[in-house]
């Protein structure tokens, strides 16, 4: 009979009559043409290392049917791509995909390296845990369907990512885990009942026949527990061993496997003691601990996904003579939608008619509804409270503010901080040490003539818990990130919380950060040969091209048009109007070489900016800004936490001093250009300070980039928010003291978790080596060790009052920009 061999690519058994041989390597056998073609493709592209990294069999490639090709081509349509494709400024398209068929890290390696070689694919990253891929491609060079077909040819499937679908899969896994747990629990109770006669049989004097009956009955009970309930431990351990990576599953699987196999052997050939009850207890307690741990982590890990479920699936779009109900993702920019009281707003847009109270708690953490009326912006995911609204759509689908927050949250949770990486490395070496110590314990106690040498070895294998080390940091960060998001603070980088807990100095920008940013035009002084209306038109024409808070003090429209407008960061604007070059900004910028008298601002005056042409003074604008209602109290709360607070602004020094004095800030620097701000921060770092910067404008970008940690206000420009390490969604400064307290609590919880994990193992291992810990107690201890770490981390998700009293203000509304 011909020898049956396994497929070189997928590992399936081959039929000798139909097996195919590789053209370049006769010793390589394939089960089908698909596997042979994929293997040849891998070789041609220089990705043969895939088979060296392989730790589990990849899926068998299948022929791509005509209908499947058509379904993939449909994903190239703009209408369908609105819901999951983001179009960036440089023309790159970016999408989140769900990849199925991943069996191990080598599959990810293969897909990423294969796609990186395809022209037009700019980036591909895959998260094995969530099966989520981020794909960036140039639509001018390659279509999305072509990329998906390339993934399909490798034997994997990719489709638009759905958080609901992922949650469904995770819930199915939880149900299966619960079934395994139930089987293990029933087996544990039955095996313990059967073990009582075996333990006391010698004393009670049961017969040999009865003794054998109870052993065989225990074998029957323990077998489904090992083969079904303990299967995840064996699969994970085998995967880890093949990848030469040691995790806690390796000693656990060895402990269960050795105890079961030795007990079966003793039952068949005879011997002293069996461990079927211990095997069932191992499996039950370990499965129970992992089930509870996974459940808690799942609840926190899916917190970001809760945002995606806030959007309604349908929207009421206006049409001639009435309205129609359409899918929310089909609403286009410029459409008008109607939202009834109590409904969730489906799109970002501007109110055309209606005055209502909007509940923005889900996004900003601010539970007091805010009043919105015509001309004001509303965002998807917020709730319309009291009156009907007509809204003109400005953003839909994955371009909305809500989608931007979700992407940032996912990015922050996917990044591993340094402490987590270090803990994973320690855990890996710890497992190797445990395996060596367990073997040495068995040999030593056996040589000493101890009857319980085998039980001691099992206890050593099971009692240690490196998993607690690996969980100590990520569980705490996940819980804290979810809690902060509910309060209106969004960490945009994985290291943000860890860094925030260490800062000793906060440096604030002034306009739009410590102040409301709603500058008002107090007075206009202009040259005799001009009139006020003409001056206002010229200034407005320039300010239309600026996102600085000063621009909001000028009209949003102008009767004249400015061309060639340049934004001089931290100085002002310049542009051509009616053939003449005009300059609007600080005195130093616009007057330069002008021979005119300028009255200097006094400490009691607000911001002054000047307009000139060709060095000729045209006008002086006096603007006033007011501190945020919660600014002074927030500064005092931050000082109470032991932080140094400073003000760094590009505004005039006298005005900066006035604001600093009003808020209780002792250190203030004014008239700082972007490069000056950066130099000042670098100097502070050299002096030993650990600095965090809070700002909102483009002129703050250099300083924010050079700071240890940068925090952008909710009303900051798009670019500023995208570059920041964290975002204050509600623009309520009173949140900052709470955030810092929570960051410090998170650091303390991480330290507690690490101390517990290390302390437990340091104490438990010697006790197990001394024979003081029975195997079943070891299983309980190991499960509790991980569970305690997770439960301790979950405490961070509880509500805690802010150190700074929140100052409610009807006019203090959360600011929104286009974070998308």
Short mmCIF file of C-alpha atoms in Angstrom, two decimals, residues 463-709:
data_model
loop_
_atom_site.label_atom_id
_atom_site.label_comp_id
_atom_site.label_asym_id
_atom_site.label_seq_id
_atom_site.Cartn_x
_atom_site.Cartn_y
_atom_site.Cartn_z
CA UNK A 463 1.48 26.50 41.39
CA UNK A 464 3.69 29.08 39.65
CA UNK A 465 1.89 31.75 37.65
CA UNK A 466 3.92 33.77 35.13
CA UNK A 467 0.62 34.79 33.55
CA UNK A 468 0.04 37.21 36.41
CA UNK A 469 3.24 39.01 35.41
CA UNK A 470 2.06 39.36 31.82
CA UNK A 471 -1.38 40.58 32.88
CA UNK A 472 -0.21 43.07 35.50
CA UNK A 473 0.26 46.04 33.16
CA UNK A 474 -2.15 45.59 30.21
CA UNK A 475 -5.21 44.88 32.36
CA UNK A 476 -4.61 48.01 34.43
CA UNK A 477 -4.04 50.19 31.35
CA UNK A 478 -7.14 48.84 29.60
CA UNK A 479 -9.37 49.52 32.62
CA UNK A 480 -7.90 53.00 33.14
CA UNK A 481 -8.21 53.93 29.46
CA UNK A 482 -11.89 52.98 29.44
CA UNK A 483 -12.53 54.98 32.63
CA UNK A 484 -10.75 58.04 31.24
CA UNK A 485 -12.68 57.90 27.98
CA UNK A 486 -15.93 58.06 29.97
CA UNK A 487 -14.63 61.19 31.71
CA UNK A 488 -13.81 62.91 28.42
CA UNK A 489 -10.07 62.24 28.27
CA UNK A 490 -8.76 60.12 25.41
CA UNK A 491 -5.22 58.66 25.57
CA UNK A 492 -4.09 58.51 21.94
CA UNK A 493 -0.84 56.61 22.58
CA UNK A 494 -0.18 53.47 24.59
CA UNK A 495 2.44 55.22 26.70
CA UNK A 496 0.31 58.28 27.55
CA UNK A 497 -0.95 57.08 30.94
CA UNK A 498 2.40 55.68 31.98
CA UNK A 499 4.10 58.98 31.14
CA UNK A 500 1.40 61.18 32.66
CA UNK A 501 1.90 59.51 36.04
CA UNK A 502 5.54 60.65 36.05
CA UNK A 503 5.23 64.31 34.97
CA UNK A 504 6.04 66.99 37.54
CA UNK A 505 5.24 70.06 35.45
CA UNK A 506 2.34 71.13 33.23
CA UNK A 507 2.91 73.91 30.70
CA UNK A 508 -0.25 75.50 29.31
CA UNK A 509 -0.87 77.56 26.21
CA UNK A 510 -3.09 80.57 26.89
CA UNK A 511 -5.57 81.38 24.14
CA UNK A 512 -8.10 78.61 23.68
CA UNK A 513 -6.55 76.53 26.46
CA UNK A 514 -6.63 78.45 29.74
CA UNK A 515 -8.95 81.02 28.21
CA UNK A 516 -12.21 80.33 26.44
CA UNK A 517 -10.67 81.16 23.07
CA UNK A 518 -13.73 83.23 22.23
CA UNK A 519 -11.95 86.53 21.70
CA UNK A 520 -14.21 89.54 21.31
CA UNK A 521 -13.36 92.63 19.30
CA UNK A 522 -13.41 95.41 21.91
CA UNK A 523 -12.32 98.35 19.72
CA UNK A 524 -10.89 99.28 16.31
CA UNK A 525 -8.57 102.24 15.77
CA UNK A 526 -7.92 102.90 12.07
CA UNK A 527 -6.10 105.36 9.84
CA UNK A 528 -8.00 108.49 8.78
CA UNK A 529 -7.93 107.61 5.09
CA UNK A 530 -9.80 104.35 5.67
CA UNK A 531 -13.21 103.52 7.13
CA UNK A 532 -14.17 100.79 9.63
CA UNK A 533 -16.13 98.67 7.14
CA UNK A 534 -13.20 98.58 4.72
CA UNK A 535 -10.76 97.68 7.52
CA UNK A 536 -13.03 94.89 8.78
CA UNK A 537 -13.34 93.46 5.25
CA UNK A 538 -9.56 93.38 4.81
CA UNK A 539 -8.96 91.75 8.21
CA UNK A 540 -11.76 89.20 7.72
CA UNK A 541 -10.46 88.26 4.27
CA UNK A 542 -7.13 87.29 5.86
CA UNK A 543 -8.51 85.64 9.02
CA UNK A 544 -10.80 83.38 7.00
CA UNK A 545 -7.65 81.39 6.19
CA UNK A 546 -6.68 80.89 9.86
CA UNK A 547 -7.79 78.39 12.54
CA UNK A 548 -6.32 80.47 15.38
CA UNK A 549 -8.86 81.50 18.07
CA UNK A 550 -8.21 85.15 17.15
CA UNK A 551 -9.84 84.50 13.75
CA UNK A 552 -13.18 83.83 15.45
CA UNK A 553 -13.38 87.46 16.58
CA UNK A 554 -13.70 88.61 12.95
CA UNK A 555 -16.62 88.11 10.54
CA UNK A 556 -16.74 84.75 8.77
CA UNK A 557 -17.33 86.43 5.39
CA UNK A 558 -15.84 89.36 3.53
CA UNK A 559 -16.77 91.45 0.51
CA UNK A 560 -13.18 91.21 -0.75
CA UNK A 561 -10.98 88.18 -1.41
CA UNK A 562 -7.43 87.60 -0.21
CA UNK A 563 -5.08 85.52 -2.35
CA UNK A 564 -1.65 84.07 -1.66
CA UNK A 565 -2.36 84.00 2.08
CA UNK A 566 0.52 82.78 4.24
CA UNK A 567 0.21 81.72 7.87
CA UNK A 568 3.31 82.80 9.82
CA UNK A 569 3.11 80.59 12.94
CA UNK A 570 3.01 82.61 16.12
CA UNK A 571 3.23 85.93 14.25
CA UNK A 572 0.30 86.57 11.95
CA UNK A 573 -1.00 86.43 8.38
CA UNK A 574 -0.08 88.03 5.09
CA UNK A 575 -1.94 88.09 1.78
CA UNK A 576 -2.75 90.05 -1.38
CA UNK A 577 -5.95 92.12 -1.54
CA UNK A 578 -6.69 94.23 -4.63
CA UNK A 579 -3.08 93.88 -5.74
CA UNK A 580 -1.56 95.03 -2.45
CA UNK A 581 0.22 92.96 0.18
CA UNK A 582 -1.37 93.30 3.61
CA UNK A 583 -0.01 92.07 6.95
CA UNK A 584 -2.09 91.26 10.05
CA UNK A 585 -0.55 90.19 13.34
CA UNK A 586 1.72 91.22 16.19
CA UNK A 587 3.47 94.57 16.25
CA UNK A 588 6.89 93.07 15.59
CA UNK A 589 5.56 91.14 12.60
CA UNK A 590 3.44 93.71 10.74
CA UNK A 591 5.26 96.93 11.49
CA UNK A 592 8.82 95.78 11.06
CA UNK A 593 10.42 98.78 9.40
CA UNK A 594 7.41 101.13 9.57
CA UNK A 595 8.09 104.56 10.94
CA UNK A 596 4.91 104.98 13.03
CA UNK A 597 4.01 105.50 16.64
CA UNK A 598 2.37 102.51 18.35
CA UNK A 599 0.83 102.66 21.80
CA UNK A 600 2.06 99.73 23.88
CA UNK A 601 -0.55 97.53 25.58
CA UNK A 602 -0.83 97.90 29.33
CA UNK A 603 -1.37 95.15 31.87
CA UNK A 604 -5.09 95.94 31.96
CA UNK A 605 -5.56 95.67 28.21
CA UNK A 606 -6.23 92.56 26.14
CA UNK A 607 -4.68 91.34 22.93
CA UNK A 608 -3.65 93.86 20.26
CA UNK A 609 -3.02 93.01 16.64
CA UNK A 610 -2.15 95.38 13.82
CA UNK A 611 -2.93 95.71 10.12
CA UNK A 612 -0.56 97.42 7.67
CA UNK A 613 0.44 97.54 4.02
CA UNK A 614 3.93 98.20 2.71
CA UNK A 615 4.99 99.28 6.20
CA UNK A 616 2.08 101.73 6.50
CA UNK A 617 -0.10 101.39 9.60
CA UNK A 618 -3.77 100.88 8.79
CA UNK A 619 -5.50 99.74 11.98
CA UNK A 620 -5.14 98.45 15.52
CA UNK A 621 -7.57 95.83 16.82
CA UNK A 622 -8.14 95.46 20.57
CA UNK A 623 -9.42 91.99 21.57
CA UNK A 624 -10.43 90.64 24.95
CA UNK A 625 -10.46 87.02 26.10
CA UNK A 626 -11.67 85.59 29.40
CA UNK A 627 -10.30 82.62 31.40
CA UNK A 628 -12.33 79.44 31.45
CA UNK A 629 -14.64 79.27 34.48
CA UNK A 630 -12.82 76.22 35.86
CA UNK A 631 -9.27 77.36 35.03
CA UNK A 632 -8.28 78.95 38.36
CA UNK A 633 -9.66 76.09 40.43
CA UNK A 634 -7.97 73.55 38.16
CA UNK A 635 -4.60 75.29 38.56
CA UNK A 636 -4.95 75.20 42.34
CA UNK A 637 -5.90 71.51 42.25
CA UNK A 638 -2.86 70.72 40.10
CA UNK A 639 -0.62 72.58 42.54
CA UNK A 640 -2.24 70.59 45.33
CA UNK A 641 -1.06 67.43 43.57
CA UNK A 642 2.50 68.70 43.79
CA UNK A 643 2.79 69.79 40.16
CA UNK A 644 4.54 72.88 38.87
CA UNK A 645 2.36 74.92 36.52
CA UNK A 646 3.60 77.38 33.90
CA UNK A 647 2.09 79.48 31.11
CA UNK A 648 3.83 79.63 27.72
CA UNK A 649 2.21 81.79 25.05
CA UNK A 650 2.91 83.73 21.91
CA UNK A 651 0.78 86.63 23.13
CA UNK A 652 2.20 89.88 24.50
CA UNK A 653 4.05 89.47 27.78
CA UNK A 654 1.90 92.00 29.63
CA UNK A 655 -1.30 90.22 28.67
CA UNK A 656 0.21 86.83 29.52
CA UNK A 657 1.21 88.16 32.94
CA UNK A 658 -2.31 89.43 33.54
CA UNK A 659 -3.82 86.01 32.76
CA UNK A 660 -1.23 84.19 34.88
CA UNK A 661 -1.90 86.46 37.86
CA UNK A 662 -5.66 85.96 37.59
CA UNK A 663 -5.27 82.17 37.56
CA UNK A 664 -2.58 81.89 40.23
CA UNK A 665 0.24 80.80 37.90
CA UNK A 666 3.66 81.89 39.13
CA UNK A 667 5.70 81.25 35.98
CA UNK A 668 4.67 82.82 32.67
CA UNK A 669 6.51 83.38 29.39
CA UNK A 670 5.02 85.49 26.62
CA UNK A 671 5.83 86.53 23.05
CA UNK A 672 7.20 83.04 22.40
CA UNK A 673 7.55 81.90 18.79
CA UNK A 674 7.03 78.15 18.03
CA UNK A 675 10.79 77.53 18.02
CA UNK A 676 11.13 79.53 21.25
CA UNK A 677 8.48 77.37 22.91
CA UNK A 678 10.37 74.24 21.88
CA UNK A 679 13.66 75.62 23.19
CA UNK A 680 12.01 76.56 26.51
CA UNK A 681 10.64 73.05 26.96
CA UNK A 682 13.98 71.48 26.14
CA UNK A 683 15.60 73.72 28.73
CA UNK A 684 13.05 72.60 31.34
CA UNK A 685 13.80 68.96 30.55
CA UNK A 686 17.54 69.62 30.92
CA UNK A 687 16.83 71.14 34.32
CA UNK A 688 15.30 67.85 35.41
CA UNK A 689 11.61 68.53 34.91
CA UNK A 690 9.29 65.97 33.34
CA UNK A 691 7.04 68.21 31.27
CA UNK A 692 3.57 67.77 29.78
CA UNK A 693 2.19 70.43 27.41
CA UNK A 694 -1.48 71.36 27.03
CA UNK A 695 -2.31 73.32 23.85
CA UNK A 696 -4.76 73.78 21.02
CA UNK A 697 -3.19 75.58 18.04
CA UNK A 698 -0.92 74.85 15.11
CA UNK A 699 1.67 77.13 16.68
CA UNK A 700 1.80 74.71 19.63
CA UNK A 701 2.79 71.74 17.45
CA UNK A 702 6.60 72.13 17.75
CA UNK A 703 6.34 72.43 21.53
CA UNK A 704 3.94 69.48 21.76
CA UNK A 705 6.23 67.37 19.59
CA UNK A 706 9.21 68.18 21.82
CA UNK A 707 7.40 67.57 25.12
CA UNK A 708 7.50 64.34 27.06
CA UNK A 709 3.69 64.27 26.80
#
